Amino acid sequence: MEAPRVDSTSQRVSRQCMATESINGELQACTSWTIKWETMRPSSRVPLMVLCDVHRSHMVKHHCCPGCGYFCIAGTFLECCPDQRIAHRFHRGCVTVLSGGRSRANGGGMLFCPHCGEDASEAQEITIPSSASATTVVTMSASSTTTPSLPPSVPMAPSLSASTGGAKDGKIPERPISARMRSHGLVTPAVEQQQPPQTVASAATVAAVPPAEEGVDSVGPSVCMPNGKPVNPSALPPGPSRAALQKAILTQDTERRKKLRFHPRQLYPAAKQGEVQRVLLMLLEGIDPTYQPESQNRRSALHAAAQRGLLEVCYMLVQAGANVDAKDKDMRTPLLEAVINNHIDVARYLIQNGACVYHIEDDGYTGLHHAAKLGNLEIVNMLLETGQVDVNAQDTGGWTPIIWAAEHKHVKVIKSLLNRGADVTINDKELNVCLHWAAYAGNVDIAELVLNAGCSLSSVNMHGDTPLHIAAREGFLECVTLFLSRGADIDVVNREGDTPLTLAKVDTPVWVSLQINRKLRRGITNRLIRTERIICSDVAQGYENIPIPCVNAVDDEGCPSDYKYVSENCETSAMNIDRNFTHLQHCNCTDDCSSSNCLCGQLSIRCWYDKDQRLLQEFNKIEPPLIFECNMACSCYRTCKNRVVQAGIKVRLQLYRTEKMGWGVRAMQDIPQGSFICEYVGELISDAEADVREDDSYLFDLDNKDGEVYCIDARYYGNISRFINHLCDPNLIPVRVFMLHQDLRFPRIAFFSSRDILSGQELGFDYGDRFWDIKSKYFTCQCGSEKCKHSAEAIALEQSRLARMEACSDSGADCGVTMLGSS
């Protein structure tokens, strides 16, 4: 109840008592005269009233309902007795009923008294007859029924009558009458403008929500923040968070009257300690929710609430305007705090409110790294379902989410990541792959999953260790057995000169298993076929995203070493390439560059990549157009879909010894049509320089139509593409691509798959007729295709055809008839 006071309202109204009594749904106005001018009201939700002495006495006794402003003197209502001498009366329709307090099966919910805000579950429903001398009858307790005995506190068409006087014939007047009646109908203009009792008259607007039909599903009042956004408990799931917010809103009127003053730096500790009411009061007073104190490492209140998992505090802060992507000095956001501390509800709420799911910390961690490390499958799936996270993102140590999950033995998380396309062949900074960490963890289930996903048993880290080395050193018998059953080499030596057998402890089960396997392998003699040897674990020497092993099952030739492996084109003389940053045409996209408004896509006619970063089906494979990928000047994110070639090799390849064509390259996985394979990399030289070079077997013409012509020579400097052989029925097509610069004289040459390629198939592209016009004098094509045009047989047939045509031309005979007759 608010203390009596004299104000402009009390001085303008007539001397008629403004009290209204609610008796079983009927409203009765008091017709008594007032003696005192002080105004009173039960809560800030109800307009001020001038009352007669009788109703002033009832107001002091807390017999006026704070929700609707009607007096509970007769009829049926609830009564809360926090003290034997005090009875708080109110209507069931005006009380807060929470389903989180008690189970619905027990027949009730948790009540909060609108007078004192305390738990009123034991409040009793009483009935007082209209006669003041009648005995009070207790009908039932407030928590013992699910059906309210009263209609909503503000009915659409209430029954109206006067307690003394009014319509003489007892009929309701035809003209609509205000719920707060005046017996003589005399109301000053100032009073007419006042809001009805159920309307909130406060800057922080509180509105009582009508109870549901069943009586126990009300979510209580709401409050409006200074920015205009509402804070309503119904936005939160049922439970302690909703109940805490409900109680804070119910009692905020009382607390605000204390005129407390706050400083912005008080918001952080209040949020951290979960002081819901204090946080609410600060926000209602206009404290900035985005404030990031230096003393707290620039952590905002939302950081603290997310770290503690306080959903109700996070909700209030976000509604008040808190930045969901605020970064502290460690570049950590509130979402990362929620993920790190396994607060699923808070993480879900922040994601639903636009929190960045791909944000990267100083150490390179993303939310997916943390969730995978902790094994929180629900958060992992939640992040993956947004479609915005990079499942293969690497932190500063080169670790991907699946590597973290492997080290910490989270099998279900690994399965989920694999289903979303996680790459198990990515190396960390020490060249470990996921299988190394599975072996280190000793989890055979994870090791088998990773092996089945395509991770190589022969992968070596910077110390020369294979997964078998690690499993043998750590003594994990199940992993050792699995690796041996998959054909792991027990004689491979690391940089310290150790084999898996020498690393195993003598006479242990692991040592015995390795000894037996070694004897079995050495006992196999007179092998009919030559076994494939791994002669290099990575010809790229770590310069590519994925290791490229080299194997030989044909002869004793070692790994090629007559060139320098480079992952990008190099220059040995000045080329004057236009790399001026200001000359780059760029887009201003804020999405993933999938719209037709992307300028880079317009330069390419359109964006030719689909959501899986493959060439579209309608891409012209015969006359491929130029592709302009997004560059450093673009506004888009690094993971936009128009950055494919610059992301590097993503498919598993192998350099192997062929039977007839020397070295070749084959796929170690199924490759869909339109996938980027690799780039043709080498030394940039002019056409004049190319003409004087002795070995022209590795020249690739850049096909510049205007001005001087340039070539790429991969003889002395090159990458894996220098080993790709010619195929008359090619499965690769070269496409000219621009990325870091847009100098049309120097396009990058990217190879894309022209059809689906199965694992184990050789890769090849068409070298072109110009190449074979010169080289056919020295060797012929060995591709073995039915469509082969440059084999010895095809060349012989072509020469025979030309000779016949020449003979016919010299004799003047009909060549067509001659050739037909000879056949």
Coordinates of N, CA and C in Angstrom, one line a residue, residues 44-212:
S44 N 1.3 0.7 -7.4 CA 1.5 1.6 -8.4 C 0.7 1.3 -9.7
R45 N 0.1 0.1 -9.8 CA -0.6 -0.3 -10.9 C -2.0 0.4 -11.0
V46 N -2.5 0.9 -9.8 CA -3.8 1.4 -9.6 C -3.7 2.9 -9.5
P47 N -4.6 3.6 -10.1 CA -4.6 5.1 -10.0 C -4.9 5.5 -8.5
L48 N -4.5 6.7 -8.2 CA -4.7 7.2 -6.9 C -6.2 7.5 -6.6
M49 N -6.7 7.3 -5.4 CA -8.1 7.4 -5.0 C -8.2 8.2 -3.7
V50 N -9.3 9.0 -3.7 CA -9.7 9.7 -2.4 C -10.8 8.8 -1.8
L51 N -10.7 8.4 -0.6 CA -11.6 7.4 0.0 C -12.3 8.0 1.3
C52 N -13.4 7.3 1.5 CA -14.1 7.6 2.8 C -13.4 6.9 3.9
D53 N -13.8 7.2 5.2 CA -13.1 6.7 6.3 C -13.2 5.1 6.4
V54 N -14.4 4.6 6.0 CA -14.5 3.1 6.0 C -13.5 2.4 5.1
H55 N -13.4 2.9 3.8 CA -12.5 2.3 2.9 C -11.1 2.7 3.2
R56 N -10.8 3.8 3.8 CA -9.5 4.1 4.2 C -9.0 3.1 5.3
S57 N -9.9 2.7 6.1 CA -9.6 1.7 7.1 C -9.3 0.3 6.5
H58 N -10.1 0.0 5.5 CA -9.9 -1.3 4.8 C -8.6 -1.2 4.0
M59 N -8.3 -0.1 3.4 CA -7.0 0.1 2.7 C -5.8 -0.2 3.6
V60 N -5.9 0.4 4.8 CA -4.8 0.2 5.7 C -4.6 -1.3 6.1
K61 N -5.8 -2.0 6.2 CA -5.7 -3.4 6.5 C -5.4 -4.3 5.4
H62 N -5.0 -3.7 4.2 CA -4.6 -4.5 3.0 C -5.8 -5.3 2.5
H63 N -7.0 -4.7 2.5 CA -8.1 -5.4 2.0 C -8.5 -4.9 0.6
C64 N -7.6 -4.1 0.0 CA -7.8 -3.7 -1.4 C -6.8 -4.4 -2.3
C65 N -7.3 -5.1 -3.4 CA -6.5 -5.9 -4.2 C -5.5 -5.1 -5.0
P66 N -4.2 -5.3 -4.9 CA -3.3 -4.5 -5.7 C -3.3 -4.7 -7.2
G67 N -3.9 -5.8 -7.6 CA -4.0 -6.1 -9.1 C -5.0 -5.3 -9.8
C68 N -6.2 -5.2 -9.2 CA -7.3 -4.6 -9.9 C -7.8 -3.3 -9.3
G69 N -7.4 -3.1 -8.0 CA -7.8 -1.9 -7.3 C -9.2 -1.9 -6.6
Y70 N -9.9 -3.1 -6.7 CA -11.2 -3.3 -6.1 C -11.0 -3.8 -4.7
F71 N -12.0 -3.4 -3.8 CA -11.9 -3.8 -2.4 C -12.5 -5.2 -2.2
C72 N -11.8 -6.0 -1.4 CA -12.3 -7.3 -1.0 C -12.9 -7.3 0.3
I73 N -14.1 -6.8 0.4 CA -14.8 -6.7 1.7 C -15.9 -7.8 1.8
A74 N -16.5 -8.2 0.7 CA -17.5 -9.2 0.7 C -17.3 -10.0 -0.5
G75 N -17.8 -11.3 -0.5 CA -17.6 -12.2 -1.6 C -16.5 -13.2 -1.4
T76 N -16.0 -13.8 -2.5 CA -15.0 -14.8 -2.4 C -13.6 -14.3 -3.0
F77 N -12.6 -14.5 -2.2 CA -11.2 -14.0 -2.6 C -10.2 -14.8 -1.8
L78 N -8.9 -14.6 -2.1 CA -7.8 -15.2 -1.4 C -7.3 -14.3 -0.3
E79 N -6.8 -15.0 0.8 CA -6.3 -14.3 1.9 C -5.0 -14.9 2.3
C80 N -3.9 -14.0 2.3 CA -2.6 -14.4 2.7 C -2.3 -13.8 4.1
C81 N -1.8 -14.6 5.0 CA -1.6 -14.2 6.4 C -0.1 -14.4 6.7
P82 N 0.8 -13.4 6.3 CA 2.2 -13.5 6.7 C 2.4 -13.4 8.2
D83 N 1.4 -12.8 8.9 CA 1.5 -12.6 10.3 C 0.0 -12.8 10.9
Q84 N -0.1 -13.3 12.1 CA -1.4 -13.5 12.7 C -2.2 -12.3 12.7
R85 N -1.6 -11.1 12.8 CA -2.4 -9.9 12.9 C -2.7 -9.2 11.5
I86 N -2.1 -9.8 10.4 CA -2.2 -9.2 9.1 C -2.9 -10.1 8.2
A87 N -3.8 -9.6 7.4 CA -4.5 -10.5 6.3 C -4.4 -9.7 5.0
H88 N -3.7 -10.2 4.1 CA -3.7 -9.6 2.7 C -4.7 -10.2 1.9
R89 N -5.7 -9.4 1.3 CA -6.7 -9.9 0.5 C -6.5 -9.6 -1.0
F90 N -6.8 -10.5 -1.8 CA -6.7 -10.3 -3.3 C -7.5 -11.3 -4.0
H91 N -7.7 -11.0 -5.3 CA -8.5 -11.9 -6.1 C -7.6 -13.0 -6.8
R92 N -8.1 -14.2 -7.0 CA -7.3 -15.2 -7.7 C -6.9 -14.7 -9.1
G93 N -7.7 -14.0 -9.7 CA -7.4 -13.6 -11.1 C -6.3 -12.5 -11.1
C94 N -5.9 -12.0 -10.0 CA -4.9 -10.9 -9.9 C -3.6 -11.5 -9.3
V95 N -3.5 -12.8 -9.1 CA -2.4 -13.3 -8.4 C -1.5 -14.0 -9.5
T96 N -0.2 -14.1 -9.2 CA 0.7 -14.8 -10.0 C 0.7 -16.3 -9.7
V97 N 0.5 -17.1 -10.7 CA 0.5 -18.6 -10.5 C 1.5 -19.2 -11.4
L98 N 2.6 -19.8 -10.8 CA 3.7 -20.4 -11.6 C 3.5 -21.9 -11.6
S99 N 3.6 -22.5 -12.8 CA 3.6 -23.9 -12.9 C 4.9 -24.6 -12.5
G100 N 5.9 -23.8 -12.2 CA 7.2 -24.4 -11.8 C 7.3 -24.6 -10.3
G101 N 6.3 -24.1 -9.5 CA 6.4 -24.2 -8.1 C 6.1 -25.6 -7.6
R102 N 4.9 -26.2 -8.1 CA 4.5 -27.5 -7.7 C 4.1 -28.2 -9.0
S103 N 4.0 -29.5 -8.9 CA 3.6 -30.2 -10.1 C 2.1 -30.1 -10.3
R104 N 1.7 -30.1 -11.6 CA 0.3 -30.0 -11.9 C -0.5 -31.2 -11.3
A105 N 0.2 -32.3 -11.2 CA -0.5 -33.5 -10.7 C -0.9 -33.3 -9.3
N106 N -0.2 -32.4 -8.5 CA -0.6 -32.2 -7.1 C -1.7 -31.2 -7.0
G107 N -2.1 -30.6 -8.2 CA -3.3 -29.8 -8.1 C -3.0 -28.3 -7.9
G108 N -1.9 -27.8 -8.2 CA -1.7 -26.4 -8.0 C -0.3 -25.9 -8.4
G109 N -0.1 -24.6 -8.3 CA 1.1 -24.0 -8.7 C 1.6 -23.1 -7.6
M110 N 2.7 -22.4 -7.8 CA 3.3 -21.6 -6.7 C 2.7 -20.2 -6.9
L111 N 2.2 -19.6 -5.7 CA 1.5 -18.3 -5.7 C 2.5 -17.3 -5.1
F112 N 2.3 -16.0 -5.6 CA 3.0 -14.9 -5.0 C 2.0 -13.9 -4.6
C113 N 2.0 -13.5 -3.4 CA 1.1 -12.5 -2.9 C 1.4 -11.1 -3.6
P114 N 0.4 -10.5 -4.2 CA 0.6 -9.2 -4.9 C 0.8 -8.1 -3.9
H115 N 0.5 -8.3 -2.6 CA 0.8 -7.3 -1.6 C 2.2 -7.3 -1.1
C116 N 2.8 -8.5 -0.7 CA 4.1 -8.5 -0.2 C 5.1 -9.3 -1.1
G117 N 4.6 -9.9 -2.1 CA 5.5 -10.6 -3.0 C 6.1 -11.9 -2.5
E118 N 5.6 -12.4 -1.3 CA 6.1 -13.6 -0.7 C 5.3 -14.8 -1.2
D119 N 5.8 -16.0 -1.0 CA 5.2 -17.2 -1.4 C 3.8 -17.3 -0.7
A120 N 2.7 -17.4 -1.4 CA 1.4 -17.4 -0.9 C 0.7 -18.8 -1.2
S121 N 1.5 -19.8 -1.3 CA 0.9 -21.1 -1.7 C -0.1 -21.6 -0.6
E122 N 0.1 -21.1 0.6 CA -0.8 -21.5 1.7 C -2.0 -20.6 1.9
A123 N -2.1 -19.6 1.0 CA -3.2 -18.6 1.1 C -4.5 -19.4 1.0
Q124 N -5.5 -18.9 1.8 CA -6.8 -19.6 1.8 C -7.8 -18.8 1.0
E125 N -8.7 -19.5 0.4 CA -9.8 -18.9 -0.4 C -11.0 -18.8 0.6
I126 N -11.4 -17.6 0.9 CA -12.5 -17.4 1.9 C -13.7 -16.7 1.3
T127 N -14.8 -16.9 1.9 CA -16.0 -16.3 1.4 C -16.6 -15.5 2.6
I128 N -16.9 -14.2 2.3 CA -17.5 -13.3 3.3 C -18.9 -12.9 2.8
P129 N -20.0 -13.3 3.4 CA -21.3 -12.8 2.9 C -21.4 -11.3 2.9
S130 N -22.4 -10.9 2.1 CA -22.6 -9.4 2.0 C -22.9 -8.7 3.3
S131 N -23.6 -9.4 4.2 CA -23.8 -8.9 5.5 C -22.6 -8.8 6.3
A132 N -22.2 -7.7 6.9 CA -21.0 -7.5 7.6 C -21.0 -8.4 8.9
S133 N -22.2 -8.7 9.4 CA -22.2 -9.5 10.7 C -22.1 -11.0 10.4
A134 N -22.1 -11.4 9.1 CA -22.1 -12.8 8.8 C -20.7 -13.4 9.2
T135 N -20.7 -14.7 9.4 CA -19.5 -15.4 9.7 C -18.6 -15.6 8.5
T136 N -17.3 -15.5 8.6 CA -16.4 -15.8 7.5 C -16.3 -17.3 7.3
V137 N -16.5 -17.7 6.0 CA -16.4 -19.1 5.7 C -15.2 -19.4 4.9
V138 N -14.3 -20.4 5.3 CA -13.2 -20.8 4.6 C -13.6 -21.9 3.6
T139 N -13.5 -21.7 2.3 CA -13.9 -22.7 1.4 C -12.8 -23.7 1.0
M140 N -11.6 -23.2 0.7 CA -10.5 -24.1 0.4 C -9.2 -23.3 0.4
S141 N -8.1 -23.9 0.4 CA -6.8 -23.2 0.3 C -6.5 -22.8 -1.1
A142 N -5.6 -21.8 -1.2 CA -5.3 -21.3 -2.6 C -4.6 -22.3 -3.4
S143 N -3.9 -23.2 -2.8 CA -3.1 -24.2 -3.6 C -3.8 -25.5 -3.7
S144 N -5.1 -25.6 -3.4 CA -5.8 -26.9 -3.5 C -6.7 -27.0 -4.6
T145 N -6.7 -26.1 -5.5 CA -7.6 -26.2 -6.7 C -7.0 -25.6 -7.9
T146 N -7.4 -26.1 -9.0 CA -6.9 -25.6 -10.3 C -7.9 -24.7 -11.0
T147 N -9.1 -24.6 -10.5 CA -10.1 -23.8 -11.1 C -10.4 -22.6 -10.3
P148 N -10.3 -21.4 -10.8 CA -10.5 -20.2 -10.0 C -12.0 -20.1 -9.7
S149 N -12.3 -19.6 -8.5 CA -13.7 -19.4 -8.2 C -14.2 -18.1 -8.6
L150 N -13.3 -17.2 -9.1 CA -13.7 -15.9 -9.6 C -13.4 -15.8 -11.0
P151 N -14.1 -15.0 -11.8 CA -13.7 -14.7 -13.2 C -12.5 -13.8 -13.2
P152 N -12.0 -13.5 -14.4 CA -10.8 -12.6 -14.4 C -11.2 -11.3 -13.8
S153 N -10.1 -10.6 -13.3 CA -10.3 -9.4 -12.5 C -10.9 -8.3 -13.2
V154 N -10.8 -8.3 -14.6 CA -11.4 -7.2 -15.3 C -12.3 -7.8 -16.4
P155 N -13.5 -8.1 -16.1 CA -14.4 -8.8 -17.0 C -14.8 -7.8 -18.1
M156 N -15.2 -8.4 -19.3 CA -15.5 -7.6 -20.5 C -16.8 -6.8 -20.2
A157 N -17.8 -7.4 -19.5 CA -19.0 -6.7 -19.3 C -19.5 -7.0 -17.9
P158 N -18.9 -6.3 -16.9 CA -19.2 -6.6 -15.5 C -20.6 -6.2 -15.1
S159 N -21.2 -6.8 -14.1 CA -22.5 -6.5 -13.6 C -22.3 -5.3 -12.6
L160 N -23.0 -4.2 -12.8 CA -22.8 -3.0 -12.0 C -24.1 -2.7 -11.2
S161 N -23.9 -2.4 -10.0 CA -25.0 -1.9 -9.1 C -24.4 -1.0 -8.1
A162 N -25.3 -0.2 -7.5 CA -24.8 0.8 -6.4 C -25.1 0.2 -5.1
S163 N -24.2 0.4 -4.2 CA -24.4 -0.2 -2.8 C -25.5 0.6 -2.1
T164 N -25.6 1.9 -2.3 CA -26.7 2.6 -1.7 C -27.1 3.7 -2.7
G165 N -28.2 3.5 -3.3 CA -28.6 4.4 -4.4 C -28.4 3.9 -5.7
G166 N -28.3 4.7 -6.8 CA -28.1 4.3 -8.1 C -29.4 4.3 -8.9
A167 N -29.6 3.4 -9.9 CA -30.8 3.4 -10.6 C -31.9 2.9 -9.7
K168 N -33.0 3.7 -9.7 CA -34.1 3.5 -8.7 C -34.8 2.2 -9.0
D169 N -34.9 1.8 -10.3 CA -35.6 0.6 -10.7 C -34.8 -0.7 -10.7
G170 N -33.5 -0.5 -10.3 CA -32.6 -1.6 -10.3 C -32.0 -2.1 -11.6
K171 N -32.4 -1.4 -12.7 CA -31.9 -1.8 -14.0 C -30.6 -1.1 -14.3
I172 N -29.8 -1.8 -15.2 CA -28.5 -1.3 -15.6 C -28.8 -0.2 -16.6
P173 N -28.1 1.0 -16.4 CA -28.3 2.1 -17.4 C -27.9 1.6 -18.8
E174 N -28.6 2.2 -19.8 CA -28.2 1.8 -21.2 C -26.9 2.3 -21.6
R175 N -26.5 3.6 -21.2 CA -25.2 4.1 -21.5 C -24.1 3.4 -20.8
P176 N -23.0 3.1 -21.5 CA -21.8 2.4 -20.8 C -21.3 3.2 -19.7
I177 N -21.0 2.6 -18.6 CA -20.6 3.3 -17.4 C -19.2 2.8 -17.1
S178 N -18.3 3.7 -16.6 CA -16.9 3.4 -16.3 C -16.9 2.4 -15.1
A179 N -15.9 1.6 -15.1 CA -15.7 0.6 -14.1 C -15.6 1.2 -12.7
R180 N -15.0 2.4 -12.6 CA -14.9 3.2 -11.4 C -16.1 4.2 -11.4
M181 N -17.3 3.8 -10.8 CA -18.5 4.6 -11.1 C -18.5 5.8 -10.2
R182 N -19.3 6.8 -10.6 CA -19.6 8.0 -9.8 C -21.1 8.0 -9.8
S183 N -21.7 8.0 -8.6 CA -23.2 7.9 -8.5 C -23.9 9.0 -9.2
H184 N -23.3 10.2 -9.1 CA -24.0 11.4 -9.8 C -23.5 11.6 -11.2
G185 N -22.5 10.8 -11.6 CA -22.0 11.0 -13.0 C -21.2 12.3 -13.2
L186 N -20.8 12.9 -12.1 CA -20.0 14.2 -12.1 C -18.5 13.8 -12.1
V187 N -17.8 14.0 -13.2 CA -16.4 13.7 -13.3 C -15.7 14.9 -14.0
T188 N -14.7 15.4 -13.3 CA -13.9 16.5 -13.9 C -13.1 16.0 -15.1
P189 N -12.8 16.8 -16.1 CA -12.0 16.4 -17.3 C -10.7 15.7 -16.9
A190 N -10.0 16.2 -15.8 CA -8.8 15.7 -15.4 C -8.9 14.2 -14.9
V191 N -10.0 13.9 -14.2 CA -10.3 12.6 -13.8 C -10.7 11.7 -14.9
E192 N -11.4 12.2 -15.9 CA -11.8 11.4 -17.0 C -10.6 10.8 -17.8
Q193 N -9.5 11.6 -17.8 CA -8.3 11.2 -18.5 C -7.5 10.1 -17.8
Q194 N -7.9 9.8 -16.5 CA -7.1 8.8 -15.8 C -7.3 7.5 -16.4
Q195 N -6.3 6.6 -16.2 CA -6.4 5.3 -16.7 C -7.3 4.4 -15.8
P196 N -7.9 3.4 -16.4 CA -8.7 2.5 -15.6 C -7.8 1.7 -14.6
P197 N -8.4 1.1 -13.6 CA -7.6 0.5 -12.5 C -6.6 -0.6 -13.0
Q198 N -7.0 -1.3 -14.1 CA -6.1 -2.4 -14.5 C -4.9 -1.9 -15.3
T199 N -4.9 -0.6 -15.7 CA -3.8 0.0 -16.5 C -2.6 0.4 -15.7
V200 N -1.4 0.2 -16.1 CA -0.2 0.5 -15.4 C 0.1 2.0 -15.6
A201 N 0.4 2.7 -14.5 CA 0.7 4.1 -14.6 C 2.1 4.3 -14.0
S202 N 3.1 3.7 -14.8 CA 4.5 3.7 -14.3 C 5.4 3.7 -15.5
A203 N 6.6 4.3 -15.4 CA 7.5 4.3 -16.5 C 7.9 2.9 -16.8
A204 N 8.1 2.1 -15.8 CA 8.4 0.6 -16.0 C 7.1 -0.1 -15.9
T205 N 6.4 -0.2 -17.1 CA 5.0 -0.7 -17.1 C 4.9 -2.1 -16.7
V206 N 4.1 -2.4 -15.7 CA 3.8 -3.8 -15.3 C 2.4 -4.1 -15.6
A207 N 2.2 -5.2 -16.3 CA 0.9 -5.6 -16.7 C 0.6 -7.0 -16.2
A208 N -0.5 -7.2 -15.5 CA -0.9 -8.5 -15.0 C -1.5 -9.3 -16.1
V209 N -1.0 -10.5 -16.3 CA -1.4 -11.4 -17.4 C -2.6 -12.2 -16.8
P210 N -3.8 -12.2 -17.5 CA -4.9 -12.9 -17.1 C -4.6 -14.4 -16.9
P211 N -5.2 -15.1 -16.0 CA -4.9 -16.5 -15.8 C -5.5 -17.3 -17.0
A212 N -4.9 -18.4 -17.2 CA -5.4 -19.3 -18.3 C -6.7 -19.9 -17.8

